[in-house]
Amino acid sequence: MLAEYWPVLLFIGVATGLGLVLLAVGLLAGPRRPEAEKLAPYECGFEAFEDARMRFDVRYYLLAILFIIFDLEIAFLFPWAVVFQQIGMIAMIEMGLFLLLLVVGFAYVWKKGALEWE
């Protein structure tokens, strides 16, 4: 049974070895010219003017989570669209209920003002 895993183990070993060799070559042959400007923190062309642990508004996280939720729900439509010709009426009703629930959730989020940004 171990013979069946031999190609996988060989691949993992070769990939790990090659990765380590490339890292070592980069460390040994790469230029090292540390300067104050290279070592300074850089963000969007501006000097760092606040603490890195500054607080973000909760609405930012809420909007990000809502995007992920609705994006993933829409991703369920692609497999359904691929087999649209082969599915029966029950699957059609189920997808209609799914889309109705998605629209109700979107309307609720919109009504609560979660999509508003001041």
mmCIF file of C-alpha atoms in Angstrom:
data_model
loop_
_atom_site.group_PDB
_atom_site.id
_atom_site.type_symbol
_atom_site.label_atom_id
_atom_site.label_comp_id
_atom_site.label_asym_id
_atom_site.label_seq_id
_atom_site.Cartn_x
_atom_site.Cartn_y
_atom_site.Cartn_z
ATOM 1 C CA MET A 1 0.000 0.000 0.000
ATOM 2 C CA LEU A 2 2.909 2.346 0.665
ATOM 3 C CA ALA A 3 4.032 1.883 -2.938
ATOM 4 C CA GLU A 4 0.883 3.724 -4.073
ATOM 5 C CA TYR A 5 1.938 6.807 -2.098
ATOM 6 C CA TRP A 6 5.530 6.772 -3.354
ATOM 7 C CA PRO A 7 4.965 9.265 -6.240
ATOM 8 C CA VAL A 8 3.192 11.697 -3.904
ATOM 9 C CA LEU A 9 5.927 11.436 -1.276
ATOM 10 C CA LEU A 10 8.593 11.851 -3.949
ATOM 11 C CA PHE A 11 6.845 14.950 -5.303
ATOM 12 C CA ILE A 12 6.573 16.481 -1.815
ATOM 13 C CA GLY A 13 10.226 15.730 -1.116
ATOM 14 C CA VAL A 14 11.459 17.193 -4.396
ATOM 15 C CA ALA A 15 9.278 20.298 -3.998
ATOM 16 C CA THR A 16 10.477 20.855 -0.427
ATOM 17 C CA GLY A 17 14.115 20.329 -1.405
ATOM 18 C CA LEU A 18 13.855 22.645 -4.399
ATOM 19 C CA GLY A 19 12.171 25.315 -2.278
ATOM 20 C CA LEU A 20 14.905 25.140 0.352
ATOM 21 C CA VAL A 21 17.649 25.235 -2.279
ATOM 22 C CA LEU A 22 16.128 28.285 -3.967
ATOM 23 C CA LEU A 23 15.773 30.081 -0.621
ATOM 24 C CA ALA A 24 19.392 29.347 0.240
ATOM 25 C CA VAL A 25 20.634 30.547 -3.155
ATOM 26 C CA GLY A 26 18.636 33.747 -2.772
ATOM 27 C CA LEU A 27 20.053 34.392 0.691
ATOM 28 C CA LEU A 28 23.619 33.662 -0.348
ATOM 29 C CA ALA A 29 23.703 35.329 -3.773
ATOM 30 C CA GLY A 30 21.248 38.191 -3.217
ATOM 31 C CA PRO A 31 22.429 41.760 -2.673
ATOM 32 C CA ARG A 32 22.349 43.172 0.835
ATOM 33 C CA ARG A 33 22.305 46.950 0.904
ATOM 34 C CA PRO A 34 20.140 47.959 3.869
ATOM 35 C CA GLU A 35 19.410 51.668 3.988
ATOM 36 C CA ALA A 36 17.176 53.702 6.259
ATOM 37 C CA GLU A 37 14.691 54.356 3.448
ATOM 38 C CA LYS A 38 14.464 50.684 2.525
ATOM 39 C CA LEU A 39 13.834 49.649 6.101
ATOM 40 C CA ALA A 40 11.244 52.371 6.802
ATOM 41 C CA PRO A 41 7.539 51.420 6.811
ATOM 42 C CA TYR A 42 5.803 52.408 3.586
ATOM 43 C CA GLU A 43 2.122 52.543 2.868
ATOM 44 C CA CYS A 44 0.434 54.045 -0.189
ATOM 45 C CA GLY A 45 3.155 56.613 -0.742
ATOM 46 C CA PHE A 46 2.614 58.270 2.634
ATOM 47 C CA GLU A 47 4.702 58.166 5.756
ATOM 48 C CA ALA A 48 3.100 56.269 8.600
ATOM 49 C CA PHE A 49 1.148 58.883 10.519
ATOM 50 C CA GLU A 50 -0.868 56.740 12.949
ATOM 51 C CA ASP A 51 -0.505 53.614 14.983
ATOM 52 C CA ALA A 52 -0.717 50.382 13.022
ATOM 53 C CA ARG A 53 -3.373 49.160 15.441
ATOM 54 C CA MET A 54 -5.825 51.965 14.797
ATOM 55 C CA ARG A 55 -9.501 51.130 15.015
ATOM 56 C CA PHE A 56 -11.677 50.681 11.968
ATOM 57 C CA ASP A 57 -15.327 51.514 11.829
ATOM 58 C CA VAL A 58 -17.601 48.510 12.377
ATOM 59 C CA ARG A 59 -19.449 49.347 9.173
ATOM 60 C CA TYR A 60 -16.340 48.420 7.197
ATOM 61 C CA TYR A 61 -16.401 44.893 8.599
ATOM 62 C CA LEU A 62 -20.176 44.641 8.177
ATOM 63 C CA LEU A 63 -19.928 45.612 4.534
ATOM 64 C CA ALA A 64 -17.077 43.147 3.966
ATOM 65 C CA ILE A 65 -19.027 40.293 5.578
ATOM 66 C CA LEU A 66 -22.148 41.146 3.591
ATOM 67 C CA PHE A 67 -20.133 41.117 0.378
ATOM 68 C CA ILE A 68 -18.713 37.689 1.186
ATOM 69 C CA ILE A 69 -22.133 36.293 2.092
ATOM 70 C CA PHE A 70 -23.893 37.557 -1.025
ATOM 71 C CA ASP A 71 -20.942 36.668 -3.237
ATOM 72 C CA LEU A 72 -20.954 33.087 -1.999
ATOM 73 C CA GLU A 73 -24.704 32.806 -2.379
ATOM 74 C CA ILE A 74 -24.501 34.001 -5.957
ATOM 75 C CA ALA A 75 -21.787 31.387 -6.563
ATOM 76 C CA PHE A 76 -24.447 28.722 -5.943
ATOM 77 C CA LEU A 77 -26.244 29.931 -9.061
ATOM 78 C CA PHE A 78 -23.488 28.822 -11.454
ATOM 79 C CA PRO A 79 -23.839 25.046 -10.985
ATOM 80 C CA TRP A 80 -27.602 25.453 -11.161
ATOM 81 C CA ALA A 81 -27.318 27.363 -14.425
ATOM 82 C CA VAL A 82 -25.066 24.671 -15.914
ATOM 83 C CA VAL A 83 -27.623 21.888 -15.353
ATOM 84 C CA PHE A 84 -30.674 24.049 -15.970
ATOM 85 C CA GLN A 85 -31.927 21.843 -18.821
ATOM 86 C CA GLN A 86 -31.689 18.585 -16.819
ATOM 87 C CA ILE A 87 -33.290 19.620 -13.522
ATOM 88 C CA GLY A 88 -36.908 19.034 -12.719
ATOM 89 C CA MET A 89 -39.655 21.264 -11.438
ATOM 90 C CA ILE A 90 -38.812 20.611 -7.767
ATOM 91 C CA ALA A 91 -35.269 21.900 -8.255
ATOM 92 C CA MET A 92 -36.711 24.914 -10.065
ATOM 93 C CA ILE A 93 -38.986 25.678 -7.093
ATOM 94 C CA GLU A 94 -36.118 25.205 -4.646
ATOM 95 C CA MET A 95 -33.938 27.635 -6.576
ATOM 96 C CA GLY A 96 -36.814 30.107 -6.704
ATOM 97 C CA LEU A 97 -37.126 29.898 -2.913
ATOM 98 C CA PHE A 98 -33.374 30.330 -2.581
ATOM 99 C CA LEU A 99 -33.441 33.437 -4.762
ATOM 100 C CA LEU A 100 -36.458 34.780 -2.873
ATOM 101 C CA LEU A 101 -34.607 34.324 0.407
ATOM 102 C CA LEU A 102 -31.572 36.058 -1.087
ATOM 103 C CA VAL A 103 -33.676 39.021 -2.221
ATOM 104 C CA VAL A 104 -35.423 39.249 1.181
ATOM 105 C CA GLY A 105 -32.037 39.244 2.920
ATOM 106 C CA PHE A 106 -30.738 41.924 0.581
ATOM 107 C CA ALA A 107 -33.844 44.066 1.126
ATOM 108 C CA TYR A 108 -33.464 43.686 4.905
ATOM 109 C CA VAL A 109 -29.815 44.748 4.782
ATOM 110 C CA TRP A 110 -30.693 47.689 2.542
ATOM 111 C CA LYS A 111 -33.593 48.740 4.796
ATOM 112 C CA LYS A 112 -31.378 48.613 7.892
ATOM 113 C CA GLY A 113 -28.911 50.955 6.164
ATOM 114 C CA ALA A 114 -25.973 48.553 6.270
ATOM 115 C CA LEU A 115 -25.041 49.477 2.704
ATOM 116 C CA GLU A 116 -24.922 53.213 3.431
ATOM 117 C CA TRP A 117 -21.498 54.757 3.831
ATOM 118 C CA GLU A 118 -21.187 58.247 5.246
#
